[in-house]
Amino acid sequence: MKVTLCAGALFIALGALALRILQPPAPLAIPASSVELHSVVLVVPGQSRSAPVDLTLERGYISDIRPARAAGITGYILPGLADAHIHGPMLPLPGQNELFAFLYLYHGVTSARMAAGDARMRDAIDGGEYPGPRVLSCGPFLDGKPPLWPNSLVVTDEPSAEAAVEQVAAEGYDCIKVYNELTAEASREIYQAAKQRSLAVIGHVPWRQNFDAVYIDDIQHLVGWAPRSAEDGATEYIHRLMKLKYLDQQRVQALIDASLARGFALTPTLVTLQRKFALSDYADLEQSDAAALLPSYYRDQLWHPQRGLVSARLLSPAQHDQFRALYPQAQRAVRSLYEAGVALHSGTDSAAEFIVPGAGLLEELQLLQQTGLTPEQVLEISSVNTVRYLHGKAYGRLSVGAPADFVVYAMDPTQDLANLDTRTAVVRNGVYFERNALEEQLQRYQVWFNHPAYRVITTSLVSAGLFAVSMLSH
């Protein structure tokens, strides 16, 4: 009896210790929101550039702008960046939502859209629990039969579409995410129900539909860009994506025509396509500076190309090479879409394989520039067009009365995207976070999740979870 009691007490003590080790550091402190900035240049990419000014923030807004009293330039202010396609942490461990929110802010991302998942991050940020970007949340997937994800709302006709959209709206979500198996009828009914509730519809082009008749406001990824074929309904995502090798100029022009006629935007997430061949060089990604911003179980386990939860684990070396070969076609298509006036948005699909919150968006912007766009054009897509699409025309501006969501840089990013790393402060809802404070908080997070005990506990938990997934998949 005594042995049993002692063993039970030891088990409880070890459990309590483990929970304590898993707890994150205190969130980044939220400083006062009344700030004056002097001799700064206001740059709204693609639209305006000021002479040096002095700027005042009060109660979340820009309250005053006047000519600078002192000579010289102390920095460049641009509207904050936007990531129009994010997801929450892959595991429900303590502190992960908070860490993700911080990493977006740390990299200058002040607007984001949770493409599917719950609204816990959005609600915690809005409630002042911890700082982060201005987040919209789309809630569960709306899919046909059979749904890919277990928590999806299945829609097959008008009554189920009405019920699903009403549930999403009643639960307080901001948008609708549609998925792969929907029929044309179900898609139409979802769209009509969403419009009645002023909810935007985003998502994949469903497997059996073509983009010229799709009911989506913002098409996500490059899925559905390639020509369709008879077997599309039974083709896995990764192989459908491979059909981008058939993306010729005629198909691109059809996509342009459909977008301009039907008014849908596109969020290409080039970084997700790039990862399909970049993961063939796993060691380079594993050792990258960005990967070190998250706990080690991401890079060592969840993102491992053979054992992890990544789409690329299904690929052979030859298929990695095929993705590398077709990637330039996707780049040319994005450039053509932009030149034709199609609305493009910046998004990443973080935290998919080695797409780190915040850092992944900076990489996406570099990939957009590599299509042939200038730094200023890329930044207009993200910090102006995507921000305004998500939050309204009042955002993405630097004028008196505008919401104060912006980033201060030592050097002008519209001249060189590398200057995005020269940020000296991030301002979200009028709250001024100095770079030094952000760096100190990042160090606290890294000390926490790099602690040997934390790594042992999380590695064991993730290993057990991956083993269970492997058994279920067999």
Tab-separated table of N, CA and C in Angstrom, residues 149-206:
chain	number	residue	atom	x	y	z
A	149	TRP	N	-10.651	16.450	-43.488
A	149	TRP	CA	-10.361	16.713	-42.079
A	149	TRP	C	-11.553	16.322	-41.210
A	150	PRO	N	-11.294	15.715	-40.050
A	150	PRO	CA	-12.391	15.149	-39.247
A	150	PRO	C	-13.382	16.160	-38.703
A	151	ASN	N	-12.970	17.398	-38.490
A	151	ASN	CA	-13.874	18.391	-37.904
A	151	ASN	C	-14.589	19.238	-38.961
A	152	SER	N	-14.526	18.818	-40.216
A	152	SER	CA	-15.172	19.575	-41.283
A	152	SER	C	-16.694	19.517	-41.168
A	153	LEU	N	-17.336	20.558	-41.691
A	153	LEU	CA	-18.785	20.566	-41.822
A	153	LEU	C	-19.119	20.103	-43.237
A	154	VAL	N	-19.836	18.989	-43.349
A	154	VAL	CA	-20.114	18.392	-44.654
A	154	VAL	C	-21.334	19.063	-45.282
A	155	VAL	N	-21.163	19.500	-46.528
A	155	VAL	CA	-22.222	20.206	-47.254
A	155	VAL	C	-22.466	19.496	-48.583
A	156	THR	N	-23.730	19.159	-48.834
A	156	THR	CA	-24.079	18.487	-50.090
A	156	THR	C	-25.219	19.159	-50.838
A	157	ASP	N	-25.981	20.046	-50.140
A	157	ASP	CA	-27.152	20.647	-50.770
A	157	ASP	C	-27.496	21.951	-50.059
A	158	GLU	N	-28.616	22.562	-50.435
A	158	GLU	CA	-29.000	23.864	-49.868
A	158	GLU	C	-29.232	23.816	-48.358
A	159	PRO	N	-29.981	22.840	-47.809
A	159	PRO	CA	-30.183	22.827	-46.351
A	159	PRO	C	-28.882	22.672	-45.562
A	160	SER	N	-27.992	21.782	-46.012
A	160	SER	CA	-26.737	21.605	-45.274
A	160	SER	C	-25.820	22.810	-45.440
A	161	ALA	N	-25.883	23.490	-46.587
A	161	ALA	CA	-25.100	24.720	-46.769
A	161	ALA	C	-25.582	25.805	-45.827
A	162	GLU	N	-26.875	25.990	-45.753
A	162	GLU	CA	-27.452	26.995	-44.857
A	162	GLU	C	-27.086	26.702	-43.407
A	163	ALA	N	-27.192	25.435	-43.006
A	163	ALA	CA	-26.886	25.068	-41.625
A	163	ALA	C	-25.414	25.275	-41.307
A	164	ALA	N	-24.528	24.903	-42.231
A	164	ALA	CA	-23.097	25.037	-41.981
A	164	ALA	C	-22.673	26.499	-41.886
A	165	VAL	N	-23.139	27.314	-42.824
A	165	VAL	CA	-22.772	28.731	-42.803
A	165	VAL	C	-23.357	29.409	-41.571
A	166	GLU	N	-24.573	29.054	-41.200
A	166	GLU	CA	-25.180	29.628	-40.002
A	166	GLU	C	-24.379	29.252	-38.760
A	167	GLN	N	-23.887	28.022	-38.691
A	167	GLN	CA	-23.077	27.607	-37.550
A	167	GLN	C	-21.785	28.414	-37.475
A	168	VAL	N	-21.107	28.578	-38.612
A	168	VAL	CA	-19.867	29.356	-38.637
A	168	VAL	C	-20.131	30.798	-38.199
A	169	ALA	N	-21.204	31.381	-38.710
A	169	ALA	CA	-21.544	32.761	-38.355
A	169	ALA	C	-21.913	32.867	-36.877
A	170	ALA	N	-22.718	31.921	-36.380
A	170	ALA	CA	-23.161	31.973	-34.985
A	170	ALA	C	-22.003	31.812	-34.013
A	171	GLU	N	-20.973	31.098	-34.428
A	171	GLU	CA	-19.813	30.908	-33.564
A	171	GLU	C	-18.831	32.071	-33.644
A	172	GLY	N	-19.172	33.092	-34.411
A	172	GLY	CA	-18.399	34.326	-34.417
A	172	GLY	C	-17.206	34.368	-35.343
A	173	TYR	N	-17.162	33.484	-36.322
A	173	TYR	CA	-16.041	33.505	-37.252
A	173	TYR	C	-16.213	34.607	-38.297
A	174	ASP	N	-15.111	34.912	-38.978
A	174	ASP	CA	-15.067	36.078	-39.861
A	174	ASP	C	-15.165	35.732	-41.342
A	175	CYS	N	-15.031	34.455	-41.703
A	175	CYS	CA	-14.997	34.059	-43.099
A	175	CYS	C	-15.305	32.573	-43.212
A	176	ILE	N	-15.489	32.116	-44.442
A	176	ILE	CA	-15.823	30.732	-44.737
A	176	ILE	C	-14.671	30.113	-45.530
A	177	LYS	N	-14.252	28.914	-45.133
A	177	LYS	CA	-13.191	28.192	-45.869
A	177	LYS	C	-13.796	26.967	-46.538
A	178	VAL	N	-13.812	26.958	-47.881
A	178	VAL	CA	-14.356	25.830	-48.628
A	178	VAL	C	-13.223	24.928	-49.092
A	179	TYR	N	-13.590	23.630	-49.344
A	179	TYR	CA	-12.518	22.660	-49.561
A	179	TYR	C	-12.806	21.736	-50.738
A	180	ASN	N	-12.084	20.636	-50.792
A	180	ASN	CA	-11.834	19.912	-52.031
A	180	ASN	C	-13.017	19.162	-52.641
A	181	GLU	N	-13.879	18.571	-51.815
A	181	GLU	CA	-14.866	17.625	-52.324
A	181	GLU	C	-16.241	18.244	-52.593
A	182	LEU	N	-16.355	19.542	-52.503
A	182	LEU	CA	-17.652	20.182	-52.721
A	182	LEU	C	-18.099	20.059	-54.182
A	183	THR	N	-19.388	19.858	-54.363
A	183	THR	CA	-19.963	19.891	-55.705
A	183	THR	C	-20.239	21.340	-56.091
A	184	ALA	N	-20.520	21.559	-57.372
A	184	ALA	CA	-20.850	22.909	-57.836
A	184	ALA	C	-22.107	23.426	-57.144
A	185	GLU	N	-23.106	22.558	-56.967
A	185	GLU	CA	-24.337	22.977	-56.303
A	185	GLU	C	-24.064	23.388	-54.857
A	186	ALA	N	-23.314	22.574	-54.139
A	186	ALA	CA	-23.009	22.893	-52.739
A	186	ALA	C	-22.222	24.193	-52.640
A	187	SER	N	-21.260	24.384	-53.541
A	187	SER	CA	-20.459	25.617	-53.529
A	187	SER	C	-21.335	26.845	-53.728
A	188	ARG	N	-22.254	26.750	-54.680
A	188	ARG	CA	-23.148	27.876	-54.946
A	188	ARG	C	-24.013	28.195	-53.732
A	189	GLU	N	-24.551	27.174	-53.086
A	189	GLU	CA	-25.416	27.396	-51.928
A	189	GLU	C	-24.634	27.973	-50.751
A	190	ILE	N	-23.412	27.500	-50.558
A	190	ILE	CA	-22.560	28.058	-49.501
A	190	ILE	C	-22.312	29.534	-49.761
A	191	TYR	N	-21.969	29.862	-50.995
A	191	TYR	CA	-21.637	31.246	-51.342
A	191	TYR	C	-22.827	32.168	-51.097
A	192	GLN	N	-24.005	31.734	-51.505
A	192	GLN	CA	-25.195	32.557	-51.312
A	192	GLN	C	-25.498	32.749	-49.829
A	193	ALA	N	-25.371	31.698	-49.045
A	193	ALA	CA	-25.617	31.817	-47.608
A	193	ALA	C	-24.575	32.717	-46.946
A	194	ALA	N	-23.323	32.622	-47.407
A	194	ALA	CA	-22.260	33.464	-46.845
A	194	ALA	C	-22.492	34.934	-47.161
A	195	LYS	N	-22.901	35.236	-48.403
A	195	LYS	CA	-23.133	36.627	-48.788
A	195	LYS	C	-24.276	37.239	-47.978
A	196	GLN	N	-25.283	36.437	-47.644
A	196	GLN	CA	-26.386	36.937	-46.821
A	196	GLN	C	-25.911	37.355	-45.434
A	197	ARG	N	-24.773	36.814	-45.016
A	197	ARG	CA	-24.227	37.122	-43.691
A	197	ARG	C	-22.954	37.950	-43.785
A	198	SER	N	-22.657	38.469	-44.957
A	198	SER	CA	-21.480	39.336	-45.193
A	198	SER	C	-20.175	38.639	-44.823
A	199	LEU	N	-20.086	37.354	-45.132
A	199	LEU	CA	-18.873	36.587	-44.877
A	199	LEU	C	-18.154	36.302	-46.199
A	200	ALA	N	-16.864	36.587	-46.252
A	200	ALA	CA	-16.063	36.258	-47.434
A	200	ALA	C	-15.855	34.752	-47.496
A	201	VAL	N	-15.751	34.229	-48.723
A	201	VAL	CA	-15.509	32.803	-48.940
A	201	VAL	C	-14.117	32.639	-49.543
A	202	ILE	N	-13.287	31.850	-48.880
A	202	ILE	CA	-11.948	31.565	-49.386
A	202	ILE	C	-11.791	30.056	-49.501
A	203	GLY	N	-10.760	29.598	-50.210
A	203	GLY	CA	-10.505	28.168	-50.226
A	203	GLY	C	-9.890	27.662	-51.502
A	204	HIS	N	-9.782	26.322	-51.553
A	204	HIS	CA	-9.276	25.643	-52.740
A	204	HIS	C	-10.351	25.607	-53.819
A	205	VAL	N	-9.922	25.595	-55.076
A	205	VAL	CA	-10.854	25.241	-56.144
A	205	VAL	C	-11.181	23.763	-55.951
A	206	PRO	N	-12.449	23.407	-55.705
A	206	PRO	CA	-12.775	21.992	-55.470
A	206	PRO	C	-12.351	21.106	-56.637
